[in-house]
XYZ file of C-alpha atoms in Angstrom:
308
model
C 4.797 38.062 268.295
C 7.173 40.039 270.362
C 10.923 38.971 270.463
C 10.806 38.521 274.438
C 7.929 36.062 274.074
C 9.556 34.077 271.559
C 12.934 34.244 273.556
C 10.705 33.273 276.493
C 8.888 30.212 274.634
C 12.525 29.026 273.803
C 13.402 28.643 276.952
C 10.869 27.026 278.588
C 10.625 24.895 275.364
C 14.752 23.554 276.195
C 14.086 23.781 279.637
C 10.808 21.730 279.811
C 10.839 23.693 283.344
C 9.078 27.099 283.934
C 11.242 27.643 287.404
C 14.575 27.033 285.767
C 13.479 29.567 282.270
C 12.235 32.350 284.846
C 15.905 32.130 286.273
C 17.635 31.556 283.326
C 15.679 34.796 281.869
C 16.347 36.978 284.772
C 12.221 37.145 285.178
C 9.443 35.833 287.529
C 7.535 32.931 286.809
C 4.649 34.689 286.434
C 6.070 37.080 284.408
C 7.120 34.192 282.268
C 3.827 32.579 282.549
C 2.096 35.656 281.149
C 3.974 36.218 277.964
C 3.243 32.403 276.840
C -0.200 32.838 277.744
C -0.254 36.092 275.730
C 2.040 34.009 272.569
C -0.329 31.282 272.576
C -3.496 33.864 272.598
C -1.929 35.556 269.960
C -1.448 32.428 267.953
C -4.985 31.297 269.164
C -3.579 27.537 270.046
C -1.660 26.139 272.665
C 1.934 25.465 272.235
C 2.701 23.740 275.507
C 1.011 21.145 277.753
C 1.796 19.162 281.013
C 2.114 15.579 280.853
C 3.490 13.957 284.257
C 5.117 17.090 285.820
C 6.772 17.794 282.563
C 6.511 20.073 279.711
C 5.679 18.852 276.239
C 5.742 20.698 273.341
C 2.011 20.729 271.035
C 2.037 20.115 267.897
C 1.946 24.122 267.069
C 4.234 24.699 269.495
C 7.020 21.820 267.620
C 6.179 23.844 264.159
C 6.841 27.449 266.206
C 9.661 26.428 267.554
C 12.123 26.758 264.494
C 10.901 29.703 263.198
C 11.074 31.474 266.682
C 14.971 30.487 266.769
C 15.311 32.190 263.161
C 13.436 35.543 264.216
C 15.279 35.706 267.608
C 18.721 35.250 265.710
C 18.306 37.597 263.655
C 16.653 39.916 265.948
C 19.834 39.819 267.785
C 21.864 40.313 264.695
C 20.350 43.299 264.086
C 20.620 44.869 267.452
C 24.627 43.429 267.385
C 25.483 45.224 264.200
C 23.735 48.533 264.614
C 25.505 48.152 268.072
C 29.045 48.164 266.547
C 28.269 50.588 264.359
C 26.927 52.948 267.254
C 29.485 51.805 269.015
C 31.946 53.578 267.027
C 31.060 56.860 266.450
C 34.550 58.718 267.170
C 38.111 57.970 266.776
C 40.472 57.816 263.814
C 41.857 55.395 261.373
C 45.002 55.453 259.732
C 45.187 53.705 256.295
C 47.362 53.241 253.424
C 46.827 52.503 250.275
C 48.821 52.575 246.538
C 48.577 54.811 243.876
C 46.753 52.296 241.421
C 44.083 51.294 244.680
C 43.719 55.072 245.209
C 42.164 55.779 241.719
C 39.488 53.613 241.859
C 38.501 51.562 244.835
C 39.660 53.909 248.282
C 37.122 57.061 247.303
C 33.983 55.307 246.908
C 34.648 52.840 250.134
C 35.330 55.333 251.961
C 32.118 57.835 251.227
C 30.222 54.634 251.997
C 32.522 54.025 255.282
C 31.470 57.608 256.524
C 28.023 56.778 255.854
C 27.921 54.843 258.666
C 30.750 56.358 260.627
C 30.928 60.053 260.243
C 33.014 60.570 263.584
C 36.228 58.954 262.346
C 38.684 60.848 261.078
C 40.286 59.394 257.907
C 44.399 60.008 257.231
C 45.447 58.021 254.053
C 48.650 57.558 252.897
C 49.677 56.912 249.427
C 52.973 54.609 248.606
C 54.005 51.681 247.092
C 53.479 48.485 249.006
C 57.221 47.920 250.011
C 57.063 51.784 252.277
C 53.242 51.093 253.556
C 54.341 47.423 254.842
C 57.362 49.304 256.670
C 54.867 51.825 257.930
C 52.381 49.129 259.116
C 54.895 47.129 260.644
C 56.469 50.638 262.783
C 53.079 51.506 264.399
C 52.394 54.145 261.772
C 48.915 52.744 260.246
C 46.087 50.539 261.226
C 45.433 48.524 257.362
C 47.168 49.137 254.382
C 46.061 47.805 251.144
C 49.282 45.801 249.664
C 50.195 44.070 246.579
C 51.784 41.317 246.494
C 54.629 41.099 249.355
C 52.858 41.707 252.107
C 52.415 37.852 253.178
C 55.932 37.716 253.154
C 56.364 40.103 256.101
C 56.487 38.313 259.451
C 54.419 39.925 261.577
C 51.701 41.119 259.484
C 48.460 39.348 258.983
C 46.728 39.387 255.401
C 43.797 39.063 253.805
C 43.608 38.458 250.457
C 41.155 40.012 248.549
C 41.573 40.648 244.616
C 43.397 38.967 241.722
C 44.041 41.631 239.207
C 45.501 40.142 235.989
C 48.765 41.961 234.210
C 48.810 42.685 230.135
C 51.545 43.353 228.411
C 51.471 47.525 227.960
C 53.118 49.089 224.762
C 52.525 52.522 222.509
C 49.664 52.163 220.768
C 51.764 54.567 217.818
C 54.432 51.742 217.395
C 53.716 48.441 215.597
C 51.770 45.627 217.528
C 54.243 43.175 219.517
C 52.350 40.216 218.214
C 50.003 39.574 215.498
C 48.401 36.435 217.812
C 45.654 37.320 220.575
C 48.143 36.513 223.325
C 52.017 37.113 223.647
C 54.587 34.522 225.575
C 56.716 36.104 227.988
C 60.093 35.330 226.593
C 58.939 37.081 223.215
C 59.804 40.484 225.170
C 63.437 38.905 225.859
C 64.718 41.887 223.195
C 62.210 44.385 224.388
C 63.297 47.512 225.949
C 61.007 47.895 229.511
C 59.899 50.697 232.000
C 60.079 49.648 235.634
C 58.150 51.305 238.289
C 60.316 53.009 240.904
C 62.373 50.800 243.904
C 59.120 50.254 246.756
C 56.762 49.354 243.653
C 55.212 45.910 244.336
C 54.714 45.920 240.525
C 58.707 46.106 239.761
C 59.294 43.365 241.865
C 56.924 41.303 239.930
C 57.627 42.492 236.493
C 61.687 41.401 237.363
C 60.557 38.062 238.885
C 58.221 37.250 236.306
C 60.856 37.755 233.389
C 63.160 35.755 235.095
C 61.051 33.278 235.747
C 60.300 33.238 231.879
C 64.371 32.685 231.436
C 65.957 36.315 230.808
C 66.748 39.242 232.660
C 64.554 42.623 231.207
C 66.451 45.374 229.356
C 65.946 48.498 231.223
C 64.880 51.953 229.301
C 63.786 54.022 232.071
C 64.182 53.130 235.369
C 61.574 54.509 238.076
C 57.911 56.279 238.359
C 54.989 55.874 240.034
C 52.250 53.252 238.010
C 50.364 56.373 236.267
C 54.050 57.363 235.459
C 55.032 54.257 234.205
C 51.706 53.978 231.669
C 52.790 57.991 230.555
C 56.595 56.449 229.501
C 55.169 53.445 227.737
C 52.837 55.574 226.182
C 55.213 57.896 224.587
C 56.970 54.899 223.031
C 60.166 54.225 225.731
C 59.737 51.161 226.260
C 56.846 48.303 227.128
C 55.460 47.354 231.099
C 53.872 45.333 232.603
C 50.456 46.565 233.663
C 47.285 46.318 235.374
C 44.781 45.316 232.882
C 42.305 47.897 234.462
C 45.126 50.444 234.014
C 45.816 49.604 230.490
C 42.434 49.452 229.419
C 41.995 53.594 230.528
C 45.250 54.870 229.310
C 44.545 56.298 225.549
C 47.080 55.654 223.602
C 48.270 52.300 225.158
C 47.809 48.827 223.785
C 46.828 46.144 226.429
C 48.101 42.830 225.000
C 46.840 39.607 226.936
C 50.163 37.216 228.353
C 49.406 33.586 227.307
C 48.783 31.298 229.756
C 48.727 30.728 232.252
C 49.310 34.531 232.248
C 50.363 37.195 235.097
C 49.031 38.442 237.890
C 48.656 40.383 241.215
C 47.282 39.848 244.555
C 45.869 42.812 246.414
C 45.445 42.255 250.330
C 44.470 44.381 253.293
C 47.369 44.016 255.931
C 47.613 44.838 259.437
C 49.805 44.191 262.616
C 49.342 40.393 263.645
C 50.171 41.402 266.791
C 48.214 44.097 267.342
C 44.491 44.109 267.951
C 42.206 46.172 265.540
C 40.572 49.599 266.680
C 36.696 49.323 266.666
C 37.515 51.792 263.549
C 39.551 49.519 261.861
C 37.172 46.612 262.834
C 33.703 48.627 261.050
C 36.332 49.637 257.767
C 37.340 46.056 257.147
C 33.397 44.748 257.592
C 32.148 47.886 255.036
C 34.758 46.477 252.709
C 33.989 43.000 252.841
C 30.749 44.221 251.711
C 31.884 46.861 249.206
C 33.829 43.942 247.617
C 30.865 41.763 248.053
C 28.590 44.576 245.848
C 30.977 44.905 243.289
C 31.325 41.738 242.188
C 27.075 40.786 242.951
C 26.463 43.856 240.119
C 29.574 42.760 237.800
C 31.410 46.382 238.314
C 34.868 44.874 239.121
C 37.502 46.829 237.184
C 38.367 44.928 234.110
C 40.981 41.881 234.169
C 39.995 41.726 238.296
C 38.374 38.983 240.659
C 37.567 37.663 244.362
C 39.610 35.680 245.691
């Protein structure tokens, strides 16, 4: 069973009228004629019959019916996405990501992007989330991945796609923080900290989340990049708060769990609300959708992350 037959045994099947499916297919009725007769030879039974000037359906041709709708929708599926991806075999695309995103998630979606698009040329930036939602908002990119203040920026829209849970970081050299499995926030009231540099989505939320927690964190070193941040702690200057994924590969560094209802981050991809994707920036956002998708289907999510 070719596609075009079933296509044309739909039609005539909502149409009940061979005249009005030859026009609404573009063919002659005869034409038309010919690939039912050639369906219902394949199938060996008829699937139509003539009852008072109009069509009926048989009985074969009522249990066809269904699955000829499935096969011709995703017959057309098909043809649509290998069309987009054909579709966009040059151009560029301009994306930002942070440090943290960079080490783990932005090198293996893009190999598999450039599987499928091999024509686009790639230019990443690397920055904190406060300079790439400045840079996305001027012009300068197409996405950039964010943490946690992009939805805040009028203009942009977001997606949100990962929850990535915080621990409290500390020298693995210098006595435990807590003996208990988890530690409450305002136990680190006296604790001397290491904030990430100004632009850091993660200072931002370490400040906030103290706060929130009713003090105001003592600052030992003031500024670094994430990788940075987890190199200070490590050497005993002071505690962070972390990415649990970060944590968890940083020798030296003890990852304890905040008690509930605990910490976290949002990472989003952000672009210009105003501002139509590129066919590039369409296919990147559909390869990580199901990147993402993959991930989580074989459980290889970096530790202390989720979909949201």
């Amino acid at each position: 069973m070719r596609p075009q037959q079933l296509k044309a045994f739909i039609t005539v099947a909502e149409t009940r009228h061979f005249t009005q499916a030859a026009e609404n297919l573009g063919v002659t009725q005869p034409s038309l004629s010919k690939q039912i007769q050639a369906l219902e030879h394949e199938l060996g039974a008829p699937l139509l019959t003539r009852t008072r000037g109009r069509i009926e359906l048989t009985d074969i041709g009522r249990t066809l019916i269904a699955h000829a709708r499935r096969i011709t929708a995703a017959h057309e599926a098909a043809h649509n996405d290998i069309d987009d991806i054909l579709a966009v075999r040059t151009g560029r695309l301009r994306l930002g990501a942070t440090p943290s995103l960079c080490s783990w998630l932005i090198a293996p979606l893009l190999v598999r992007y450039h599987e499928t698009h091999p024509g686009v040329a790639v230019t990443l930036t690397e920055d904190g989330s406060g300079p790439l939602t400045e840079r996305l908002t001027a012009g300068d990119l197409d996405l950039a991945f964010t943490i946690g203040t992009a939805d805040t920026e009028p203009g942009l829209a977001v997606q949100p796609l990962l929850a990535e849970a915080l621990v409290v970081a500390s020298a693995a050299t210098q006595p435990p923080l807590t003996r208990q499995a988890y530690i409450g926030l305002p136990q680190l009231r006296e604790q001397p900290f290491v904030l990430p540099a100004h632009g850091y989505d993660l200072r931002n939320i370490t400040i906030t989340t103290c706060e929130q927690a009713g003090f105001t964190p003592i600052v030992a070193v003031d500024g670094g990049a994430t990788d940075a941040v987890a190199s200070l702690v490590q050497a005993g200057l002071g505690i962070a708060l972390l990415p649990a994924m970060i944590a968890a590969r940083t020798p030296d560094l003890r990852a304890t769990p905040i008690a509930p209802p605990g910490a976290s981050r949002t990472i989003a991809l952000a672009s210009r609300a105003d501002t139509p994707l590129t066919k590039a920036a369409k296919a990147f956002a559909g390869t990580l959708e199901a990147h993402l998708t993959d991930l989580h289907a074989w459980g290889r999510l970096p530790q202390g992350m989720r979909t949201v």
